[in-house]
mmCIF file of C-alpha atoms and ligand atoms in Angstrom:
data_model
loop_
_atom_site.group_PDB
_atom_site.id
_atom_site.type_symbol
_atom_site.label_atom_id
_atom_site.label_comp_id
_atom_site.label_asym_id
_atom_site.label_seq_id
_atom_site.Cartn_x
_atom_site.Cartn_y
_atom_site.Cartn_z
ATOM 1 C CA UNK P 1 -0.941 27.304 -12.818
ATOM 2 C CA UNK P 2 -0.184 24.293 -10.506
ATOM 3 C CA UNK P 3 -0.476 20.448 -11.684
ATOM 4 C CA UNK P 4 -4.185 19.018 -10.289
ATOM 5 C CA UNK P 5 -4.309 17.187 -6.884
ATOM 6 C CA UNK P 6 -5.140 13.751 -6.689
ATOM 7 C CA UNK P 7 -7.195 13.471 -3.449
ATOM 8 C CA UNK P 8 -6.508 10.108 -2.194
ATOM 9 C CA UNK P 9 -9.486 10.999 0.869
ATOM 10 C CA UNK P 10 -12.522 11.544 -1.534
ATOM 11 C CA UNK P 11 -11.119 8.271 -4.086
ATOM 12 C CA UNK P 12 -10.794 6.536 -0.968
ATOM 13 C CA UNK P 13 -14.615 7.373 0.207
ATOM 14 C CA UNK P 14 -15.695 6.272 -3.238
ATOM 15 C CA UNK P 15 -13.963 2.820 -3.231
ATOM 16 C CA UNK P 16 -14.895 2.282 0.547
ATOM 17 C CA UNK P 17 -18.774 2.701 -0.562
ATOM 18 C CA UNK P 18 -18.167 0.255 -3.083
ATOM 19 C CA UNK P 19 -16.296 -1.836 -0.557
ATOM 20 C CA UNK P 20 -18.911 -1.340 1.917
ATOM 21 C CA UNK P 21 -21.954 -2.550 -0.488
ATOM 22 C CA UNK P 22 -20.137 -5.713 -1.520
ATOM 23 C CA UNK P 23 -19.456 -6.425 2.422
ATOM 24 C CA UNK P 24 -23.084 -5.965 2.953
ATOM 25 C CA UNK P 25 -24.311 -8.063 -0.118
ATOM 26 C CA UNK P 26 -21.560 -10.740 1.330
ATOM 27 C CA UNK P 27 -23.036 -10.326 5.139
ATOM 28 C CA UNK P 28 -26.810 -10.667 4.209
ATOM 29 C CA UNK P 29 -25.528 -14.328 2.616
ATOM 30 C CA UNK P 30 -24.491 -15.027 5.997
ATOM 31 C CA UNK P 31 -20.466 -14.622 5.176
ATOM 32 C CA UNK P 32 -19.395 -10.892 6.622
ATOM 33 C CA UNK P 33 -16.054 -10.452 6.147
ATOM 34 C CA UNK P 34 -13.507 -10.718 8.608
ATOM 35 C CA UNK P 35 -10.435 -9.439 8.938
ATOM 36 C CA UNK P 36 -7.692 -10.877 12.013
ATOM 37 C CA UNK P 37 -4.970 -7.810 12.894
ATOM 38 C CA UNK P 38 -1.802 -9.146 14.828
ATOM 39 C CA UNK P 39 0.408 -6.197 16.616
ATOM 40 C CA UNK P 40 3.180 -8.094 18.032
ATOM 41 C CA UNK P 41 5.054 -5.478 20.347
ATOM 42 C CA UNK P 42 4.443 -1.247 21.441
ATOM 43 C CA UNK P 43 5.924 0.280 18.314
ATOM 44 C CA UNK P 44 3.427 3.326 19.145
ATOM 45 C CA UNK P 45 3.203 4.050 15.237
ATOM 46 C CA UNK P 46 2.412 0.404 14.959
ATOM 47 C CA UNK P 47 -0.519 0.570 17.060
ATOM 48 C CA UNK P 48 -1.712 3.828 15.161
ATOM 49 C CA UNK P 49 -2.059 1.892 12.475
ATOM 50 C CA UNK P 50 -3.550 -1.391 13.667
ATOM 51 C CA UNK P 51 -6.043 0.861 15.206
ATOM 52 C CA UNK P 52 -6.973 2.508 12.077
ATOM 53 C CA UNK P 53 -7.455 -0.483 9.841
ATOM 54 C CA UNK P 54 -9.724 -2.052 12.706
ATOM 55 C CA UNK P 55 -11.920 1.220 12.910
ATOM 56 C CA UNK P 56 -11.816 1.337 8.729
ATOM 57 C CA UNK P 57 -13.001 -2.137 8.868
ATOM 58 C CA UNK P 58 -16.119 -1.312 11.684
ATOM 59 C CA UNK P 59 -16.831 2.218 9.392
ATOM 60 C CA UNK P 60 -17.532 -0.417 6.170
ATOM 61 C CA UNK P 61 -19.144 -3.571 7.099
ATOM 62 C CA UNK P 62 -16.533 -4.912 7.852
ATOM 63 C CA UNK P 63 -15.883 -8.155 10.690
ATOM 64 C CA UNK P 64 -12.922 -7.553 12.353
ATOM 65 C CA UNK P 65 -10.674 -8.896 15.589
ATOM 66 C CA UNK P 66 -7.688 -7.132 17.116
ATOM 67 C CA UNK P 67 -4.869 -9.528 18.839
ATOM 68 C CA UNK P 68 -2.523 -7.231 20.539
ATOM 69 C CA UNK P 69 0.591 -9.093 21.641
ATOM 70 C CA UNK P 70 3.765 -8.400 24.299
ATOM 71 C CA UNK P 71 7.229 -7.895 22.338
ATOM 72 C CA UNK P 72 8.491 -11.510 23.984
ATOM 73 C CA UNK P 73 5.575 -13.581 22.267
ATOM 74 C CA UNK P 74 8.026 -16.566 20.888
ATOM 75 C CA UNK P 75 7.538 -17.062 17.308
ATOM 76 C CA UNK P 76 6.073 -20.329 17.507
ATOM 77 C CA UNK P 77 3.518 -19.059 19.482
ATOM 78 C CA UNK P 78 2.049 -16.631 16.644
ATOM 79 C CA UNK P 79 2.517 -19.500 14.149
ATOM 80 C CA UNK P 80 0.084 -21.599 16.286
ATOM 81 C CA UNK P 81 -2.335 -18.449 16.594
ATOM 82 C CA UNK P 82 -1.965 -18.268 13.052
ATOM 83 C CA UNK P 83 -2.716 -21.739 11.980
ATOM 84 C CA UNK P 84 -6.055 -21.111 14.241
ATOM 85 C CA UNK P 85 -6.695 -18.155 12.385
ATOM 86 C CA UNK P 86 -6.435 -20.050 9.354
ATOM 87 C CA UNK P 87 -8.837 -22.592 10.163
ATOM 88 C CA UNK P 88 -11.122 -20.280 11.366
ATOM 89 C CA UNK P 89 -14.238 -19.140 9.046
ATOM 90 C CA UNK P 90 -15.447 -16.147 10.412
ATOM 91 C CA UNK P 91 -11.736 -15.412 9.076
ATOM 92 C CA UNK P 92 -11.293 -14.098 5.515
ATOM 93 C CA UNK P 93 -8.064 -11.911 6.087
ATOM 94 C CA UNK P 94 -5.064 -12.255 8.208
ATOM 95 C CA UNK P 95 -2.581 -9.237 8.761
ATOM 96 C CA UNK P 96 0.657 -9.255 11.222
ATOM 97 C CA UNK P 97 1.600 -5.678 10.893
ATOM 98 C CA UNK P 98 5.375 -5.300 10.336
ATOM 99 C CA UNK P 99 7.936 -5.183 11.566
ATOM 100 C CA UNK P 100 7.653 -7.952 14.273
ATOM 101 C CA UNK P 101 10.687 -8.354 16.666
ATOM 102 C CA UNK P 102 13.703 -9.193 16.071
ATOM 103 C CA UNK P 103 13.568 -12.780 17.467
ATOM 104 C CA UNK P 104 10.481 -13.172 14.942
ATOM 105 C CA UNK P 105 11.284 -14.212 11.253
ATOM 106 C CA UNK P 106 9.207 -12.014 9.033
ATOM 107 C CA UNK P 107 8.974 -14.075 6.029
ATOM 108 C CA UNK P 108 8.068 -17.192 8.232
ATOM 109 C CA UNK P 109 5.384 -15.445 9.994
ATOM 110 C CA UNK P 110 3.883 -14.099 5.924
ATOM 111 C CA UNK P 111 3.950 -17.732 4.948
ATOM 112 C CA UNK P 112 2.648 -19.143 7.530
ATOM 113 C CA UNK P 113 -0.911 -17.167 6.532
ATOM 114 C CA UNK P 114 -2.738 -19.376 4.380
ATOM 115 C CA UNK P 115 -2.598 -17.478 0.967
ATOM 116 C CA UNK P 116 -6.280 -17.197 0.197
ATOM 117 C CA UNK P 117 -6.264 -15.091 3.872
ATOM 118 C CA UNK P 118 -2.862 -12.785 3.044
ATOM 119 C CA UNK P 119 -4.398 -9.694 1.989
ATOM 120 C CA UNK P 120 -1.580 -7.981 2.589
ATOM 121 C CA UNK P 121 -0.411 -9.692 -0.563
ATOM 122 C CA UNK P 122 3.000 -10.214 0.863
ATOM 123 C CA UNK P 123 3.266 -13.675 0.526
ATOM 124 C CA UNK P 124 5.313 -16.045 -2.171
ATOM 125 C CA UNK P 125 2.168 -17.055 -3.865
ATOM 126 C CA UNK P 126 0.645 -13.850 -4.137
ATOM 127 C CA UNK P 127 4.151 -12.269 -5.238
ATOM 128 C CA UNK P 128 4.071 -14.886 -7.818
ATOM 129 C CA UNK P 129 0.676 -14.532 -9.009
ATOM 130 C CA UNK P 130 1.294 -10.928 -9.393
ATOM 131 C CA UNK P 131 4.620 -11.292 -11.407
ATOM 132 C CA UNK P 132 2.879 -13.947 -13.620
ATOM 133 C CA UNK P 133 -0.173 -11.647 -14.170
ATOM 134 C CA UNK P 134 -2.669 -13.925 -12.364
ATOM 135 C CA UNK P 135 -5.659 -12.635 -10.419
ATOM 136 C CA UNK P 136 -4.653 -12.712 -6.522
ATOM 137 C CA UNK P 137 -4.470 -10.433 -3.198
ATOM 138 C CA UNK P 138 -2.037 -7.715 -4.617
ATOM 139 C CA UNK P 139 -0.223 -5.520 -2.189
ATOM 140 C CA UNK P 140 -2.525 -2.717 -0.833
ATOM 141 C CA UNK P 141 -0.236 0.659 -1.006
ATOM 142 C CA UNK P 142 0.571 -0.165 -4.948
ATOM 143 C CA UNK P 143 -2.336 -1.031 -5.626
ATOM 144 C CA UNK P 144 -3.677 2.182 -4.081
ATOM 145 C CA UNK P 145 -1.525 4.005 -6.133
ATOM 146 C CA UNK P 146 -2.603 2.110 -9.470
ATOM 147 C CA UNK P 147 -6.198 2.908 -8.802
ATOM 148 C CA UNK P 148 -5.168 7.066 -8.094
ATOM 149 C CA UNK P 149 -2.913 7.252 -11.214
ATOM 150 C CA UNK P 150 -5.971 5.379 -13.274
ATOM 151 C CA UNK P 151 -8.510 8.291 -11.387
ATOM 152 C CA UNK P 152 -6.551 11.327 -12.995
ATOM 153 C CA UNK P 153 -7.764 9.577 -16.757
ATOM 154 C CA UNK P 154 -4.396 10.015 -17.997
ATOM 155 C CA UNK P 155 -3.446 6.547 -19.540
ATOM 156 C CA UNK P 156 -0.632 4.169 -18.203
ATOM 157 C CA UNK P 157 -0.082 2.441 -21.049
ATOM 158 C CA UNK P 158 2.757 3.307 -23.463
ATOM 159 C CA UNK P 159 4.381 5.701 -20.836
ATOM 160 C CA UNK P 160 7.386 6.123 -18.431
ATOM 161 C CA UNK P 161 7.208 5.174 -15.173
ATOM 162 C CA UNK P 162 10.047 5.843 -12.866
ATOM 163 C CA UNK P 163 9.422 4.169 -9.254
ATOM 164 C CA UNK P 164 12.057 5.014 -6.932
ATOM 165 C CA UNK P 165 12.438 2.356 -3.925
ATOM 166 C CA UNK P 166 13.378 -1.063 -4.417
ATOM 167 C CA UNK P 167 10.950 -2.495 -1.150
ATOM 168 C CA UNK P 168 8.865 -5.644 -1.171
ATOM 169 C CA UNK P 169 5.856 -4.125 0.053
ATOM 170 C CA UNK P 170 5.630 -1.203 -2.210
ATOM 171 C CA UNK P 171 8.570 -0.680 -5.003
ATOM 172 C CA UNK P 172 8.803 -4.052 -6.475
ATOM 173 C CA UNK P 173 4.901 -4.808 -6.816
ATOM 174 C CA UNK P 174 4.716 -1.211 -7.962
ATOM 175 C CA UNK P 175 7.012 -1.936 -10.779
ATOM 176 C CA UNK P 176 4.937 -4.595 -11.681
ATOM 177 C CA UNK P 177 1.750 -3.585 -11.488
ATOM 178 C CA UNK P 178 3.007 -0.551 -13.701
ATOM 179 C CA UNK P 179 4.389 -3.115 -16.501
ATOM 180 C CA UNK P 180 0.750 -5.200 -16.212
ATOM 181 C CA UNK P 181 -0.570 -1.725 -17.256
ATOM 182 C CA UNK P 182 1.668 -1.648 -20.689
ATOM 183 C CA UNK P 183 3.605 1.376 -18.897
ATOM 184 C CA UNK P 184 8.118 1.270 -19.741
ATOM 185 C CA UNK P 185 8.764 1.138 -16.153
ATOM 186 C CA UNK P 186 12.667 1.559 -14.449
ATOM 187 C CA UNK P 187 12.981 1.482 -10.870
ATOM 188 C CA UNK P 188 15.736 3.636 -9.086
ATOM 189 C CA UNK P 189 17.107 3.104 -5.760
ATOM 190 C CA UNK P 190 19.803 3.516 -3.370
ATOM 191 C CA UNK P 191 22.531 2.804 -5.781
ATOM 192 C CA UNK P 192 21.237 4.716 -8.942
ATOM 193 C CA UNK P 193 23.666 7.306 -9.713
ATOM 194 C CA UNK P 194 22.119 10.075 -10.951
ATOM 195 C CA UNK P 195 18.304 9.939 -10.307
ATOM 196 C CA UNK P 196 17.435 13.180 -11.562
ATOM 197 C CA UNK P 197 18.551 11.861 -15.015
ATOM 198 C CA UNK P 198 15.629 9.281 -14.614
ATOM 199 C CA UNK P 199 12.985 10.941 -13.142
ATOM 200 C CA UNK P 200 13.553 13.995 -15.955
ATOM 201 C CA UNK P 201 12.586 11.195 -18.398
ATOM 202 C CA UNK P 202 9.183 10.305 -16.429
ATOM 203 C CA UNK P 203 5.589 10.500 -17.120
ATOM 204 C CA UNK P 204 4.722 8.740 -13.696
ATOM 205 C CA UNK P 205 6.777 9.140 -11.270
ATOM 206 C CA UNK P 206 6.674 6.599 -7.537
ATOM 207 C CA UNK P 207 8.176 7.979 -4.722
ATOM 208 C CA UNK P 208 9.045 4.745 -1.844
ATOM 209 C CA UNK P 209 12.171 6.060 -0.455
ATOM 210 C CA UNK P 210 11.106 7.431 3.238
ATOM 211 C CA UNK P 211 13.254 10.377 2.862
ATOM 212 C CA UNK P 212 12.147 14.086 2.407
ATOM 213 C CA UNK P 213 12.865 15.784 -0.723
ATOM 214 C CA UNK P 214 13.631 12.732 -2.650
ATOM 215 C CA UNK P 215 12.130 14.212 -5.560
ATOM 216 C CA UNK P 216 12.500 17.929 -6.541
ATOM 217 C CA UNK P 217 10.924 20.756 -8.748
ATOM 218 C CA UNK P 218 14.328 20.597 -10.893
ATOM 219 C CA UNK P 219 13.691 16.474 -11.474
ATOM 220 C CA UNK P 220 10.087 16.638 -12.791
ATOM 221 C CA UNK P 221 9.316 16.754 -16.515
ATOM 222 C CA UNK P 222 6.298 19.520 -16.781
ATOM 223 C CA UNK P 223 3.107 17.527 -17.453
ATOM 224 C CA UNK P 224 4.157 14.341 -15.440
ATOM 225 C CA UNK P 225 2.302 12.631 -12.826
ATOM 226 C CA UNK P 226 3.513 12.748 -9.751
ATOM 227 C CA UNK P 227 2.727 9.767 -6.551
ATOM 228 C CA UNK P 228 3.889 10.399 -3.155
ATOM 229 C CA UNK P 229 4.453 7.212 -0.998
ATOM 230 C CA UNK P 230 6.377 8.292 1.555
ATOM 231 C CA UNK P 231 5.606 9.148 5.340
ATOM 232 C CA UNK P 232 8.241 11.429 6.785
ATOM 233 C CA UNK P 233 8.219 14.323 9.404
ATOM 234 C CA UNK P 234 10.207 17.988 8.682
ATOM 235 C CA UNK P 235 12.129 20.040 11.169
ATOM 236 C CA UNK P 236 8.327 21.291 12.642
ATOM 237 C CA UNK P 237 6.965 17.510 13.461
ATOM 238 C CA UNK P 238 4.879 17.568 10.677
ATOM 239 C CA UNK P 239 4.183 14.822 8.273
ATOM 240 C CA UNK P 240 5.569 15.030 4.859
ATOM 241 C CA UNK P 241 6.359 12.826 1.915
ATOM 242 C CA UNK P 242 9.219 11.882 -0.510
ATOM 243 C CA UNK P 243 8.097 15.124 -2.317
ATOM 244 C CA UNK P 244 8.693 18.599 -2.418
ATOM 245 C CA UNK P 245 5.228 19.339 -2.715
ATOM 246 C CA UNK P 246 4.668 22.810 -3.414
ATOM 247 C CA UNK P 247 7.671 23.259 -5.366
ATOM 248 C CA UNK P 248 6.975 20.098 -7.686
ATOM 249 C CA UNK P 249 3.450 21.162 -7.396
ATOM 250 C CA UNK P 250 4.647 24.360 -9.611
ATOM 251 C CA UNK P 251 6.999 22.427 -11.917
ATOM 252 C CA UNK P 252 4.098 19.852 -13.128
ATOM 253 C CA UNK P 253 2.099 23.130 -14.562
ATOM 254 C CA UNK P 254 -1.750 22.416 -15.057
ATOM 255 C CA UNK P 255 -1.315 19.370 -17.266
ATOM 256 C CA UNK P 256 0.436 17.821 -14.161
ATOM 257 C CA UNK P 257 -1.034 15.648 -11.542
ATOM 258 C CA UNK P 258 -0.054 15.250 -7.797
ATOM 259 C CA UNK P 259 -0.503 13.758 -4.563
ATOM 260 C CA UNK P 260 -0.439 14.898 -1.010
ATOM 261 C CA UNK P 261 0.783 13.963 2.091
ATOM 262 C CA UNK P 262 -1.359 13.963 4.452
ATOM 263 C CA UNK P 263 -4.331 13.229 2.313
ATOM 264 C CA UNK P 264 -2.910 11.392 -0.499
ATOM 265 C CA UNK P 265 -1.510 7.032 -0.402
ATOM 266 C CA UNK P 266 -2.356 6.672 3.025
ATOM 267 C CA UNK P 267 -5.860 6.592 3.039
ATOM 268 C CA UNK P 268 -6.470 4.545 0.130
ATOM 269 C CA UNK P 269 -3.657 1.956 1.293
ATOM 270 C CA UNK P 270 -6.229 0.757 3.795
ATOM 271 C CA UNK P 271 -9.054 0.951 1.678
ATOM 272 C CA UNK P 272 -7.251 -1.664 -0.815
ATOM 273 C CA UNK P 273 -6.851 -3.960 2.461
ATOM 274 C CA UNK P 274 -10.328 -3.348 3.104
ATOM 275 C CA UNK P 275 -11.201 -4.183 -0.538
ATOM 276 C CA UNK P 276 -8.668 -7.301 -0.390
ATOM 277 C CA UNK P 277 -10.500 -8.917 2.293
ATOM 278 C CA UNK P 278 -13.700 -8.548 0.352
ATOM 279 C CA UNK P 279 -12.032 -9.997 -2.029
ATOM 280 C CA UNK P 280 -11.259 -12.925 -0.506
ATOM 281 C CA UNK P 281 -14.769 -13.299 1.431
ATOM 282 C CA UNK P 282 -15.914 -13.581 -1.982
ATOM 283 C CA UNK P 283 -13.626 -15.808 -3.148
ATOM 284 C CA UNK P 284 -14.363 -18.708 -0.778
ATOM 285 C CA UNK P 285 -18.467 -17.501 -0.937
HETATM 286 N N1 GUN L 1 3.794 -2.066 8.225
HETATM 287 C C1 GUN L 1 3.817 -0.972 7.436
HETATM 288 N N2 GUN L 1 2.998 -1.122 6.367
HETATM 289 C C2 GUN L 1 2.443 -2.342 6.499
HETATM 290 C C3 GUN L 1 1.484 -3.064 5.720
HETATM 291 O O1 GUN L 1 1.000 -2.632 4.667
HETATM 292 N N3 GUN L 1 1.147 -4.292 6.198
HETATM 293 C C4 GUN L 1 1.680 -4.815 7.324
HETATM 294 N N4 GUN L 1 1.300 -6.031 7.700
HETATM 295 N N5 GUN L 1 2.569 -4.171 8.070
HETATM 296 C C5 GUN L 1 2.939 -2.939 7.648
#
């Protein structure tokens, strides 16, 4: 028997109803909310993306504009857009997908977002509200993966969680949001010698690394749950994760939980942005 899969498309449908009522509730006040999406460049996988989150955001209620900008847009020109975005109150959510250019300073361009709007949660403020345990916009792929370890009913608190990447965006707040939830959390990374000696020791295990086979059937402890962040293709093109799936799959046994990829993080990363901008409609309501 194989560990259970956790089906990141059918959580993501239930959240996005939810998400979708409070949007409505929100619009029929007069205060839809609106989400602003900044590409700045033709990274093609880029524009996949934008294009999904505006498309998520028309499928649930959901105001949203598109800004689409050439690679040679100076940075102070997307600060000013910004600072009009800011101002603006059809506006609840601002998002520059990353990365930006080279000649563009990331962590400029996150601050300059007025930190009610940043519902990408990438922001000092929100970092800080998150590391202090205050409510705020938390980062949507952790997040995402809080609420799919919470759906398998297996509790957080008390156990070991091993999240392997160190990023900004998704290992660090993971590591938090882990410890909020009472779990004994280490996080591995490039320089961990040994990593299988970790993850053997691992109830939860969060895979951020962006290579393939990160994590292996010999790694897992049997029982263990088992979150797939990563977005990778094998020899064939296809997509694939941080995971050996099928093998792990095996390892985990029937106590064991598991997510895909396709089918696992990625959809409910953009449901959590859809659900921060709610969020932050309602906070300013
Ligand atoms: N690029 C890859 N993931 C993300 C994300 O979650 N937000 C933004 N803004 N850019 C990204």
């Amino acid at each position: 028997m194989t560990a259970q899969l956790i089906d990141g498309k059918a959580l993501s449908q239930k959240i996005r109803a939810e998400v979708a009522a409070r949007a409505a509730a929100l619009a029929a006040r007069g205060r839809r909310p609106g989400l602003a999406v900044i590409l700045v460049g033709d990274d093609p996988a880029s524009a996949v993306y934008v294009r999904n989150k505006v498309r998520a955001c028309a499928e649930s209620g959901l105001h949203s504009v598109m800004e689409k900008y050439d690679t040679a847009l100076p940075e102070a020109a997307l600060l000013e857009r910004l600072a009009a975005l800011n101002a603006d109150p059809a506006i609840h959510g601002i998002l520059v997908q990353m990365p930006v250019p080279r000649h563009i300073d990331p962590h400029r361009v996150i601050e300059a977002i007025d930190p009610l709007k940043d519902v990408d949660g990438f922001s000092v403020r929100s970092a800080g509200e998150l590391m202090s345990g205050l409510p705020g916009l938390r980062p949507a792929t952790p997040w995402g993966c809080m609420k799919m370890i919470e759906s398998t009913g297996v509790p957080v608190r008390g156990r070991h969680a091993v999240v392997i990447g160190r990023s900004n965006t998704v290992g660090k707040p993971m590591a938090l949001l882990l410890l909020q939830a009472s779990a004994t959390v280490t996080v591995c990374h490039s320089a961990t010698p040994e990593l299988k000696r970790h993850v053997q020791m691992a109830d939860i295990v969060v895979a951020a690394v962006g290579r393939r086979h990160t994590v292996t059937a010999d790694m897992v402890k049997r029982g263990a749950t088992v979150i797939d962040v990563g977005t990778n293709h094998d020899e064939a093109g296809k997509l694939c994760g941080d995971v050996d799936f099928a093998a792990v799959r095996e390892a985990l046994g029937p106590q064991g939980w598991i997510s895909p990829v396709p089918g696992g993080v990625g959809p409910m990363t953009i449901t959590m942005l859809l659900a921060n901008t709610v969020q932050a409609a309602e906070a300013c309501a």
